[in-house]
Amino acid sequence: MSAPEPRSIVAAAMAPGRHGAGGGAPVLIRERRMEVVQIIARRERVDACAGAITSATGLRLRGPNAAVHAGEFSALWIQPRNWLLMRPWQGEGALCRLLVAACGREGAVVDQAGGKTILRISGRHARTVLEKGCRVDLHGSVFAPGSAAVTPIAHVNVVLTQADDQPSYDLVLPSTFAETFLEWLEMSAAEFGYEIA
């Protein structure tokens, strides 16, 4: 018998439909239900840990400010020897168990699924909305698909990555601040109109 998916922190606060200004292309906001695991490679074992993760997931971990993808898996660099690994929800602790078995003594594996919320914002005005509270330069010549950054946005520490050229951005944030952050995101997007999916 499998465990139920954890309750979404922001689901009750996300009113589906179009909001804010009318006309034009709205900013799209949705929650992504993902398993999230932090990998901390042991000192002097970074290459061995990365190789174990590649064998288990197909991901080839990269260094600072990089996001990589392989099939259903994604990895975001967050600091030296540290990555967040994610995939669409498959069950309580499933990704963590997979990575514990793969990494063995090469790294520490910490399940973050209950402590993180992932929001995706996309559309023509998504970059402008994020720039209202983000300290990272999001211009396409600097921050593009494959980029990742750990940065405060609206006073909340966020792991930010650009998913595609639309542009779409994924924001991984502490679940305890998710509802407050969503309120800021909606206020920032209201001038363009936004749609909750």
mmCIF file with all atom_site columns, C-alpha atoms in Angstrom:
data_model
loop_
_atom_site.group_PDB
_atom_site.id
_atom_site.type_symbol
_atom_site.label_atom_id
_atom_site.label_alt_id
_atom_site.label_comp_id
_atom_site.label_asym_id
_atom_site.label_entity_id
_atom_site.label_seq_id
_atom_site.pdbx_PDB_ins_code
_atom_site.Cartn_x
_atom_site.Cartn_y
_atom_site.Cartn_z
_atom_site.occupancy
_atom_site.B_iso_or_equiv
_atom_site.pdbx_formal_charge
_atom_site.auth_seq_id
_atom_site.auth_comp_id
_atom_site.auth_asym_id
_atom_site.auth_atom_id
_atom_site.pdbx_PDB_model_num
ATOM 1   C CA . MET A 1 1   ? 0.000  0.000  0.000   1.00 0.00 ? 1   MET A CA 1
ATOM 2   C CA . SER A 1 2   ? 1.517  3.322  -1.038  1.00 0.00 ? 2   SER A CA 1
ATOM 3   C CA . ALA A 1 3   ? 1.490  6.467  1.065   1.00 0.00 ? 3   ALA A CA 1
ATOM 4   C CA . PRO A 1 4   ? -0.671 9.378  -0.122  1.00 0.00 ? 4   PRO A CA 1
ATOM 5   C CA . GLU A 1 5   ? 0.904  12.386 -1.785  1.00 0.00 ? 5   GLU A CA 1
ATOM 6   C CA . PRO A 1 6   ? 1.648  15.107 0.795   1.00 0.00 ? 6   PRO A CA 1
ATOM 7   C CA . ARG A 1 7   ? -0.920 17.889 0.977   1.00 0.00 ? 7   ARG A CA 1
ATOM 8   C CA . SER A 1 8   ? -0.028 20.954 -1.063  1.00 0.00 ? 8   SER A CA 1
ATOM 9   C CA . ILE A 1 9   ? 0.771  24.001 1.050   1.00 0.00 ? 9   ILE A CA 1
ATOM 10  C CA . VAL A 1 10  ? -0.456 26.436 -1.622  1.00 0.00 ? 10  VAL A CA 1
ATOM 11  C CA . ALA A 1 11  ? -3.343 24.558 -3.258  1.00 0.00 ? 11  ALA A CA 1
ATOM 12  C CA . ALA A 1 12  ? -6.030 26.286 -1.173  1.00 0.00 ? 12  ALA A CA 1
ATOM 13  C CA . ALA A 1 13  ? -4.557 29.710 -1.965  1.00 0.00 ? 13  ALA A CA 1
ATOM 14  C CA . MET A 1 14  ? -4.410 29.140 -5.744  1.00 0.00 ? 14  MET A CA 1
ATOM 15  C CA . ALA A 1 15  ? -7.739 30.219 -7.242  1.00 0.00 ? 15  ALA A CA 1
ATOM 16  C CA . PRO A 1 16  ? -7.902 28.721 -10.762 1.00 0.00 ? 16  PRO A CA 1
ATOM 17  C CA . GLY A 1 17  ? -8.683 31.082 -13.629 1.00 0.00 ? 17  GLY A CA 1
ATOM 18  C CA . ARG A 1 18  ? -7.711 34.492 -14.975 1.00 0.00 ? 18  ARG A CA 1
ATOM 19  C CA . HIS A 1 19  ? -6.959 37.352 -12.562 1.00 0.00 ? 19  HIS A CA 1
ATOM 20  C CA . GLY A 1 20  ? -5.610 40.893 -12.677 1.00 0.00 ? 20  GLY A CA 1
ATOM 21  C CA . ALA A 1 21  ? -5.547 42.958 -15.864 1.00 0.00 ? 21  ALA A CA 1
ATOM 22  C CA . GLY A 1 22  ? -7.456 41.692 -18.871 1.00 0.00 ? 22  GLY A CA 1
ATOM 23  C CA . GLY A 1 23  ? -6.314 41.436 -22.475 1.00 0.00 ? 23  GLY A CA 1
ATOM 24  C CA . GLY A 1 24  ? -2.968 40.322 -23.787 1.00 0.00 ? 24  GLY A CA 1
ATOM 25  C CA . ALA A 1 25  ? -1.109 37.184 -22.844 1.00 0.00 ? 25  ALA A CA 1
ATOM 26  C CA . PRO A 1 26  ? -1.346 36.474 -19.124 1.00 0.00 ? 26  PRO A CA 1
ATOM 27  C CA . VAL A 1 27  ? 1.472  35.225 -16.938 1.00 0.00 ? 27  VAL A CA 1
ATOM 28  C CA . LEU A 1 28  ? 0.863  31.557 -16.121 1.00 0.00 ? 28  LEU A CA 1
ATOM 29  C CA . ILE A 1 29  ? 1.404  30.345 -12.545 1.00 0.00 ? 29  ILE A CA 1
ATOM 30  C CA . ARG A 1 30  ? 1.147  26.732 -11.432 1.00 0.00 ? 30  ARG A CA 1
ATOM 31  C CA . GLU A 1 31  ? 2.469  24.417 -8.785  1.00 0.00 ? 31  GLU A CA 1
ATOM 32  C CA . ARG A 1 32  ? 4.650  21.482 -9.834  1.00 0.00 ? 32  ARG A CA 1
ATOM 33  C CA . ARG A 1 33  ? 4.282  18.403 -7.632  1.00 0.00 ? 33  ARG A CA 1
ATOM 34  C CA . MET A 1 34  ? 7.796  16.986 -7.468  1.00 0.00 ? 34  MET A CA 1
ATOM 35  C CA . GLU A 1 35  ? 9.965  14.747 -5.354  1.00 0.00 ? 35  GLU A CA 1
ATOM 36  C CA . VAL A 1 36  ? 12.945 16.792 -4.142  1.00 0.00 ? 36  VAL A CA 1
ATOM 37  C CA . VAL A 1 37  ? 16.139 15.360 -2.675  1.00 0.00 ? 37  VAL A CA 1
ATOM 38  C CA . GLN A 1 38  ? 19.326 17.143 -1.661  1.00 0.00 ? 38  GLN A CA 1
ATOM 39  C CA . ILE A 1 39  ? 22.604 15.371 -2.441  1.00 0.00 ? 39  ILE A CA 1
ATOM 40  C CA . ILE A 1 40  ? 25.734 16.376 -0.528  1.00 0.00 ? 40  ILE A CA 1
ATOM 41  C CA . ALA A 1 41  ? 28.826 14.711 -1.984  1.00 0.00 ? 41  ALA A CA 1
ATOM 42  C CA . ARG A 1 42  ? 31.404 13.729 0.578   1.00 0.00 ? 42  ARG A CA 1
ATOM 43  C CA . ARG A 1 43  ? 34.673 15.632 0.469   1.00 0.00 ? 43  ARG A CA 1
ATOM 44  C CA . GLU A 1 44  ? 37.125 13.900 -1.883  1.00 0.00 ? 44  GLU A CA 1
ATOM 45  C CA . ARG A 1 45  ? 34.263 11.744 -3.239  1.00 0.00 ? 45  ARG A CA 1
ATOM 46  C CA . VAL A 1 46  ? 32.566 14.239 -5.552  1.00 0.00 ? 46  VAL A CA 1
ATOM 47  C CA . ASP A 1 47  ? 33.440 12.395 -8.765  1.00 0.00 ? 47  ASP A CA 1
ATOM 48  C CA . ALA A 1 48  ? 32.395 9.035  -7.317  1.00 0.00 ? 48  ALA A CA 1
ATOM 49  C CA . CYS A 1 49  ? 29.099 10.499 -6.080  1.00 0.00 ? 49  CYS A CA 1
ATOM 50  C CA . ALA A 1 50  ? 28.416 12.164 -9.439  1.00 0.00 ? 50  ALA A CA 1
ATOM 51  C CA . GLY A 1 51  ? 29.161 8.895  -11.233 1.00 0.00 ? 51  GLY A CA 1
ATOM 52  C CA . ALA A 1 52  ? 26.734 7.007  -8.998  1.00 0.00 ? 52  ALA A CA 1
ATOM 53  C CA . ILE A 1 53  ? 24.012 9.549  -9.726  1.00 0.00 ? 53  ILE A CA 1
ATOM 54  C CA . THR A 1 54  ? 24.672 9.315  -13.466 1.00 0.00 ? 54  THR A CA 1
ATOM 55  C CA . SER A 1 55  ? 24.348 5.527  -13.306 1.00 0.00 ? 55  SER A CA 1
ATOM 56  C CA . ALA A 1 56  ? 21.034 5.754  -11.405 1.00 0.00 ? 56  ALA A CA 1
ATOM 57  C CA . THR A 1 57  ? 19.381 8.678  -13.208 1.00 0.00 ? 57  THR A CA 1
ATOM 58  C CA . GLY A 1 58  ? 21.300 9.554  -16.379 1.00 0.00 ? 58  GLY A CA 1
ATOM 59  C CA . LEU A 1 59  ? 22.057 13.008 -14.934 1.00 0.00 ? 59  LEU A CA 1
ATOM 60  C CA . ARG A 1 60  ? 25.553 14.379 -15.469 1.00 0.00 ? 60  ARG A CA 1
ATOM 61  C CA . LEU A 1 61  ? 25.964 16.817 -12.592 1.00 0.00 ? 61  LEU A CA 1
ATOM 62  C CA . ARG A 1 62  ? 27.495 20.182 -13.422 1.00 0.00 ? 62  ARG A CA 1
ATOM 63  C CA . GLY A 1 63  ? 29.076 22.915 -11.344 1.00 0.00 ? 63  GLY A CA 1
ATOM 64  C CA . PRO A 1 64  ? 28.057 26.407 -10.277 1.00 0.00 ? 64  PRO A CA 1
ATOM 65  C CA . ASN A 1 65  ? 24.814 27.966 -11.520 1.00 0.00 ? 65  ASN A CA 1
ATOM 66  C CA . ALA A 1 66  ? 23.863 24.997 -13.718 1.00 0.00 ? 66  ALA A CA 1
ATOM 67  C CA . ALA A 1 67  ? 20.711 22.938 -14.164 1.00 0.00 ? 67  ALA A CA 1
ATOM 68  C CA . VAL A 1 68  ? 20.778 19.605 -16.000 1.00 0.00 ? 68  VAL A CA 1
ATOM 69  C CA . HIS A 1 69  ? 18.020 17.284 -17.164 1.00 0.00 ? 69  HIS A CA 1
ATOM 70  C CA . ALA A 1 70  ? 17.822 13.625 -18.182 1.00 0.00 ? 70  ALA A CA 1
ATOM 71  C CA . GLY A 1 71  ? 14.427 12.121 -18.911 1.00 0.00 ? 71  GLY A CA 1
ATOM 72  C CA . GLU A 1 72  ? 12.195 12.751 -15.906 1.00 0.00 ? 72  GLU A CA 1
ATOM 73  C CA . PHE A 1 73  ? 15.102 13.831 -13.660 1.00 0.00 ? 73  PHE A CA 1
ATOM 74  C CA . SER A 1 74  ? 16.537 17.307 -13.035 1.00 0.00 ? 74  SER A CA 1
ATOM 75  C CA . ALA A 1 75  ? 19.486 18.466 -10.946 1.00 0.00 ? 75  ALA A CA 1
ATOM 76  C CA . LEU A 1 76  ? 20.141 22.018 -9.774  1.00 0.00 ? 76  LEU A CA 1
ATOM 77  C CA . TRP A 1 77  ? 23.535 23.066 -8.381  1.00 0.00 ? 77  TRP A CA 1
ATOM 78  C CA . ILE A 1 78  ? 22.996 24.927 -5.091  1.00 0.00 ? 78  ILE A CA 1
ATOM 79  C CA . GLN A 1 79  ? 26.508 25.177 -3.600  1.00 0.00 ? 79  GLN A CA 1
ATOM 80  C CA . PRO A 1 80  ? 29.813 23.328 -3.774  1.00 0.00 ? 80  PRO A CA 1
ATOM 81  C CA . ARG A 1 81  ? 29.217 19.559 -3.544  1.00 0.00 ? 81  ARG A CA 1
ATOM 82  C CA . ASN A 1 82  ? 25.441 20.142 -3.198  1.00 0.00 ? 82  ASN A CA 1
ATOM 83  C CA . TRP A 1 83  ? 22.616 19.600 -5.674  1.00 0.00 ? 83  TRP A CA 1
ATOM 84  C CA . LEU A 1 84  ? 18.844 19.376 -5.591  1.00 0.00 ? 84  LEU A CA 1
ATOM 85  C CA . LEU A 1 85  ? 17.564 16.394 -7.594  1.00 0.00 ? 85  LEU A CA 1
ATOM 86  C CA . MET A 1 86  ? 13.925 16.350 -8.651  1.00 0.00 ? 86  MET A CA 1
ATOM 87  C CA . ARG A 1 87  ? 11.427 14.328 -10.624 1.00 0.00 ? 87  ARG A CA 1
ATOM 88  C CA . PRO A 1 88  ? 7.610  14.308 -10.908 1.00 0.00 ? 88  PRO A CA 1
ATOM 89  C CA . TRP A 1 89  ? 5.932  12.815 -7.842  1.00 0.00 ? 89  TRP A CA 1
ATOM 90  C CA . GLN A 1 90  ? 5.988  9.011  -7.780  1.00 0.00 ? 90  GLN A CA 1
ATOM 91  C CA . GLY A 1 91  ? 5.543  8.243  -4.104  1.00 0.00 ? 91  GLY A CA 1
ATOM 92  C CA . GLU A 1 92  ? 6.632  9.185  -0.612  1.00 0.00 ? 92  GLU A CA 1
ATOM 93  C CA . GLY A 1 93  ? 10.412 8.776  -0.357  1.00 0.00 ? 93  GLY A CA 1
ATOM 94  C CA . ALA A 1 94  ? 10.768 6.960  -3.699  1.00 0.00 ? 94  ALA A CA 1
ATOM 95  C CA . LEU A 1 95  ? 13.475 9.209  -5.143  1.00 0.00 ? 95  LEU A CA 1
ATOM 96  C CA . CYS A 1 96  ? 15.279 9.330  -1.811  1.00 0.00 ? 96  CYS A CA 1
ATOM 97  C CA . ARG A 1 97  ? 15.417 5.521  -1.634  1.00 0.00 ? 97  ARG A CA 1
ATOM 98  C CA . LEU A 1 98  ? 16.703 5.322  -5.208  1.00 0.00 ? 98  LEU A CA 1
ATOM 99  C CA . LEU A 1 99  ? 19.513 7.788  -4.485  1.00 0.00 ? 99  LEU A CA 1
ATOM 100 C CA . VAL A 1 100 ? 20.466 6.285  -1.124  1.00 0.00 ? 100 VAL A CA 1
ATOM 101 C CA . ALA A 1 101 ? 20.900 2.922  -2.854  1.00 0.00 ? 101 ALA A CA 1
ATOM 102 C CA . ALA A 1 102 ? 22.895 4.516  -5.685  1.00 0.00 ? 102 ALA A CA 1
ATOM 103 C CA . CYS A 1 103 ? 25.186 6.774  -3.630  1.00 0.00 ? 103 CYS A CA 1
ATOM 104 C CA . GLY A 1 104 ? 26.049 4.455  -0.766  1.00 0.00 ? 104 GLY A CA 1
ATOM 105 C CA . ARG A 1 105 ? 28.906 6.107  1.155   1.00 0.00 ? 105 ARG A CA 1
ATOM 106 C CA . GLU A 1 106 ? 29.719 8.594  -1.613  1.00 0.00 ? 106 GLU A CA 1
ATOM 107 C CA . GLY A 1 107 ? 27.291 11.238 -0.407  1.00 0.00 ? 107 GLY A CA 1
ATOM 108 C CA . ALA A 1 108 ? 24.557 12.192 2.023   1.00 0.00 ? 108 ALA A CA 1
ATOM 109 C CA . VAL A 1 109 ? 20.974 12.069 0.742   1.00 0.00 ? 109 VAL A CA 1
ATOM 110 C CA . VAL A 1 110 ? 18.289 14.231 2.372   1.00 0.00 ? 110 VAL A CA 1
ATOM 111 C CA . ASP A 1 111 ? 14.615 14.038 1.364   1.00 0.00 ? 111 ASP A CA 1
ATOM 112 C CA . GLN A 1 112 ? 13.300 17.598 0.930   1.00 0.00 ? 112 GLN A CA 1
ATOM 113 C CA . ALA A 1 113 ? 9.895  16.825 -0.605  1.00 0.00 ? 113 ALA A CA 1
ATOM 114 C CA . GLY A 1 114 ? 7.946  17.874 2.484   1.00 0.00 ? 114 GLY A CA 1
ATOM 115 C CA . GLY A 1 115 ? 9.915  21.072 2.954   1.00 0.00 ? 115 GLY A CA 1
ATOM 116 C CA . LYS A 1 116 ? 9.922  22.474 -0.583  1.00 0.00 ? 116 LYS A CA 1
ATOM 117 C CA . THR A 1 117 ? 7.265  23.922 -2.876  1.00 0.00 ? 117 THR A CA 1
ATOM 118 C CA . ILE A 1 118 ? 7.913  24.350 -6.597  1.00 0.00 ? 118 ILE A CA 1
ATOM 119 C CA . LEU A 1 119 ? 6.112  27.058 -8.549  1.00 0.00 ? 119 LEU A CA 1
ATOM 120 C CA . ARG A 1 120 ? 6.403  27.546 -12.297 1.00 0.00 ? 120 ARG A CA 1
ATOM 121 C CA . ILE A 1 121 ? 5.864  30.969 -13.816 1.00 0.00 ? 121 ILE A CA 1
ATOM 122 C CA . SER A 1 122 ? 5.801  31.330 -17.576 1.00 0.00 ? 122 SER A CA 1
ATOM 123 C CA . GLY A 1 123 ? 4.784  33.622 -20.377 1.00 0.00 ? 123 GLY A CA 1
ATOM 124 C CA . ARG A 1 124 ? 6.002  36.705 -22.174 1.00 0.00 ? 124 ARG A CA 1
ATOM 125 C CA . HIS A 1 125 ? 6.037  38.829 -18.995 1.00 0.00 ? 125 HIS A CA 1
ATOM 126 C CA . ALA A 1 126 ? 7.380  36.178 -16.588 1.00 0.00 ? 126 ALA A CA 1
ATOM 127 C CA . ARG A 1 127 ? 10.894 37.638 -16.556 1.00 0.00 ? 127 ARG A CA 1
ATOM 128 C CA . THR A 1 128 ? 9.614  41.151 -15.845 1.00 0.00 ? 128 THR A CA 1
ATOM 129 C CA . VAL A 1 129 ? 7.490  39.868 -12.955 1.00 0.00 ? 129 VAL A CA 1
ATOM 130 C CA . LEU A 1 130 ? 10.439 38.099 -11.341 1.00 0.00 ? 130 LEU A CA 1
ATOM 131 C CA . GLU A 1 131 ? 12.750 41.077 -11.875 1.00 0.00 ? 131 GLU A CA 1
ATOM 132 C CA . LYS A 1 132 ? 10.577 43.089 -9.488  1.00 0.00 ? 132 LYS A CA 1
ATOM 133 C CA . GLY A 1 133 ? 11.994 41.131 -6.567  1.00 0.00 ? 133 GLY A CA 1
ATOM 134 C CA . CYS A 1 134 ? 15.014 39.203 -7.882  1.00 0.00 ? 134 CYS A CA 1
ATOM 135 C CA . ARG A 1 135 ? 18.658 40.215 -7.435  1.00 0.00 ? 135 ARG A CA 1
ATOM 136 C CA . VAL A 1 136 ? 19.921 38.021 -10.296 1.00 0.00 ? 136 VAL A CA 1
ATOM 137 C CA . ASP A 1 137 ? 20.251 39.460 -13.806 1.00 0.00 ? 137 ASP A CA 1
ATOM 138 C CA . LEU A 1 138 ? 17.657 37.463 -15.778 1.00 0.00 ? 138 LEU A CA 1
ATOM 139 C CA . HIS A 1 139 ? 18.479 38.888 -19.200 1.00 0.00 ? 139 HIS A CA 1
ATOM 140 C CA . GLY A 1 140 ? 18.621 36.097 -21.768 1.00 0.00 ? 140 GLY A CA 1
ATOM 141 C CA . SER A 1 141 ? 22.298 36.759 -22.498 1.00 0.00 ? 141 SER A CA 1
ATOM 142 C CA . VAL A 1 142 ? 23.148 35.985 -18.857 1.00 0.00 ? 142 VAL A CA 1
ATOM 143 C CA . PHE A 1 143 ? 20.445 33.661 -17.531 1.00 0.00 ? 143 PHE A CA 1
ATOM 144 C CA . ALA A 1 144 ? 19.016 31.134 -19.990 1.00 0.00 ? 144 ALA A CA 1
ATOM 145 C CA . PRO A 1 145 ? 17.735 27.536 -20.071 1.00 0.00 ? 145 PRO A CA 1
ATOM 146 C CA . GLY A 1 146 ? 20.287 25.473 -18.177 1.00 0.00 ? 146 GLY A CA 1
ATOM 147 C CA . SER A 1 147 ? 20.967 28.271 -15.681 1.00 0.00 ? 147 SER A CA 1
ATOM 148 C CA . ALA A 1 148 ? 20.282 27.983 -11.958 1.00 0.00 ? 148 ALA A CA 1
ATOM 149 C CA . ALA A 1 149 ? 20.804 30.373 -9.058  1.00 0.00 ? 149 ALA A CA 1
ATOM 150 C CA . VAL A 1 150 ? 20.223 30.506 -5.336  1.00 0.00 ? 150 VAL A CA 1
ATOM 151 C CA . THR A 1 151 ? 18.917 33.987 -4.632  1.00 0.00 ? 151 THR A CA 1
ATOM 152 C CA . PRO A 1 152 ? 16.482 35.970 -2.509  1.00 0.00 ? 152 PRO A CA 1
ATOM 153 C CA . ILE A 1 153 ? 13.297 36.898 -4.353  1.00 0.00 ? 153 ILE A CA 1
ATOM 154 C CA . ALA A 1 154 ? 10.892 39.109 -2.404  1.00 0.00 ? 154 ALA A CA 1
ATOM 155 C CA . HIS A 1 155 ? 12.946 38.321 0.736   1.00 0.00 ? 155 HIS A CA 1
ATOM 156 C CA . VAL A 1 156 ? 12.514 34.543 0.344   1.00 0.00 ? 156 VAL A CA 1
ATOM 157 C CA . ASN A 1 157 ? 15.525 32.355 -0.486  1.00 0.00 ? 157 ASN A CA 1
ATOM 158 C CA . VAL A 1 158 ? 14.722 30.586 -3.747  1.00 0.00 ? 158 VAL A CA 1
ATOM 159 C CA . VAL A 1 159 ? 16.475 28.139 -6.058  1.00 0.00 ? 159 VAL A CA 1
ATOM 160 C CA . LEU A 1 160 ? 15.648 29.562 -9.482  1.00 0.00 ? 160 LEU A CA 1
ATOM 161 C CA . THR A 1 161 ? 16.084 27.916 -12.865 1.00 0.00 ? 161 THR A CA 1
ATOM 162 C CA . GLN A 1 162 ? 14.931 28.799 -16.364 1.00 0.00 ? 162 GLN A CA 1
ATOM 163 C CA . ALA A 1 163 ? 13.068 25.855 -17.887 1.00 0.00 ? 163 ALA A CA 1
ATOM 164 C CA . ASP A 1 164 ? 12.684 27.075 -21.492 1.00 0.00 ? 164 ASP A CA 1
ATOM 165 C CA . ASP A 1 165 ? 12.758 30.057 -23.843 1.00 0.00 ? 165 ASP A CA 1
ATOM 166 C CA . GLN A 1 166 ? 9.068  30.952 -23.436 1.00 0.00 ? 166 GLN A CA 1
ATOM 167 C CA . PRO A 1 167 ? 10.407 31.914 -20.844 1.00 0.00 ? 167 PRO A CA 1
ATOM 168 C CA . SER A 1 168 ? 9.358  29.577 -18.038 1.00 0.00 ? 168 SER A CA 1
ATOM 169 C CA . TYR A 1 169 ? 11.002 29.594 -14.625 1.00 0.00 ? 169 TYR A CA 1
ATOM 170 C CA . ASP A 1 170 ? 10.853 27.067 -11.804 1.00 0.00 ? 170 ASP A CA 1
ATOM 171 C CA . LEU A 1 171 ? 11.169 28.408 -8.287  1.00 0.00 ? 171 LEU A CA 1
ATOM 172 C CA . VAL A 1 172 ? 12.010 25.981 -5.479  1.00 0.00 ? 172 VAL A CA 1
ATOM 173 C CA . LEU A 1 173 ? 11.219 27.611 -2.157  1.00 0.00 ? 173 LEU A CA 1
ATOM 174 C CA . PRO A 1 174 ? 10.662 26.662 1.478   1.00 0.00 ? 174 PRO A CA 1
ATOM 175 C CA . SER A 1 175 ? 7.088  25.450 1.912   1.00 0.00 ? 175 SER A CA 1
ATOM 176 C CA . THR A 1 176 ? 6.717  27.561 5.054   1.00 0.00 ? 176 THR A CA 1
ATOM 177 C CA . PHE A 1 177 ? 6.976  30.715 2.903   1.00 0.00 ? 177 PHE A CA 1
ATOM 178 C CA . ALA A 1 178 ? 5.117  29.402 -0.151  1.00 0.00 ? 178 ALA A CA 1
ATOM 179 C CA . GLU A 1 179 ? 1.752  31.029 0.479   1.00 0.00 ? 179 GLU A CA 1
ATOM 180 C CA . THR A 1 180 ? 3.292  34.425 1.257   1.00 0.00 ? 180 THR A CA 1
ATOM 181 C CA . PHE A 1 181 ? 5.527  34.170 -1.804  1.00 0.00 ? 181 PHE A CA 1
ATOM 182 C CA . LEU A 1 182 ? 2.519  33.267 -3.981  1.00 0.00 ? 182 LEU A CA 1
ATOM 183 C CA . GLU A 1 183 ? 0.751  36.430 -2.795  1.00 0.00 ? 183 GLU A CA 1
ATOM 184 C CA . TRP A 1 184 ? 3.765  38.513 -3.851  1.00 0.00 ? 184 TRP A CA 1
ATOM 185 C CA . LEU A 1 185 ? 3.910  36.725 -7.209  1.00 0.00 ? 185 LEU A CA 1
ATOM 186 C CA . GLU A 1 186 ? 0.226  37.380 -7.878  1.00 0.00 ? 186 GLU A CA 1
ATOM 187 C CA . MET A 1 187 ? 0.537  41.062 -6.960  1.00 0.00 ? 187 MET A CA 1
ATOM 188 C CA . SER A 1 188 ? 3.597  41.415 -9.181  1.00 0.00 ? 188 SER A CA 1
ATOM 189 C CA . ALA A 1 189 ? 1.846  39.728 -12.110 1.00 0.00 ? 189 ALA A CA 1
ATOM 190 C CA . ALA A 1 190 ? -1.491 41.529 -11.745 1.00 0.00 ? 190 ALA A CA 1
ATOM 191 C CA . GLU A 1 191 ? -0.563 44.428 -14.062 1.00 0.00 ? 191 GLU A CA 1
ATOM 192 C CA . PHE A 1 192 ? -0.144 41.955 -16.943 1.00 0.00 ? 192 PHE A CA 1
ATOM 193 C CA . GLY A 1 193 ? -2.947 39.621 -15.900 1.00 0.00 ? 193 GLY A CA 1
ATOM 194 C CA . TYR A 1 194 ? -2.182 36.141 -14.661 1.00 0.00 ? 194 TYR A CA 1
ATOM 195 C CA . GLU A 1 195 ? -3.741 32.734 -14.891 1.00 0.00 ? 195 GLU A CA 1
ATOM 196 C CA . ILE A 1 196 ? -3.613 30.062 -12.221 1.00 0.00 ? 196 ILE A CA 1
ATOM 197 C CA . ALA A 1 197 ? -3.517 26.572 -13.730 1.00 0.00 ? 197 ALA A CA 1
#
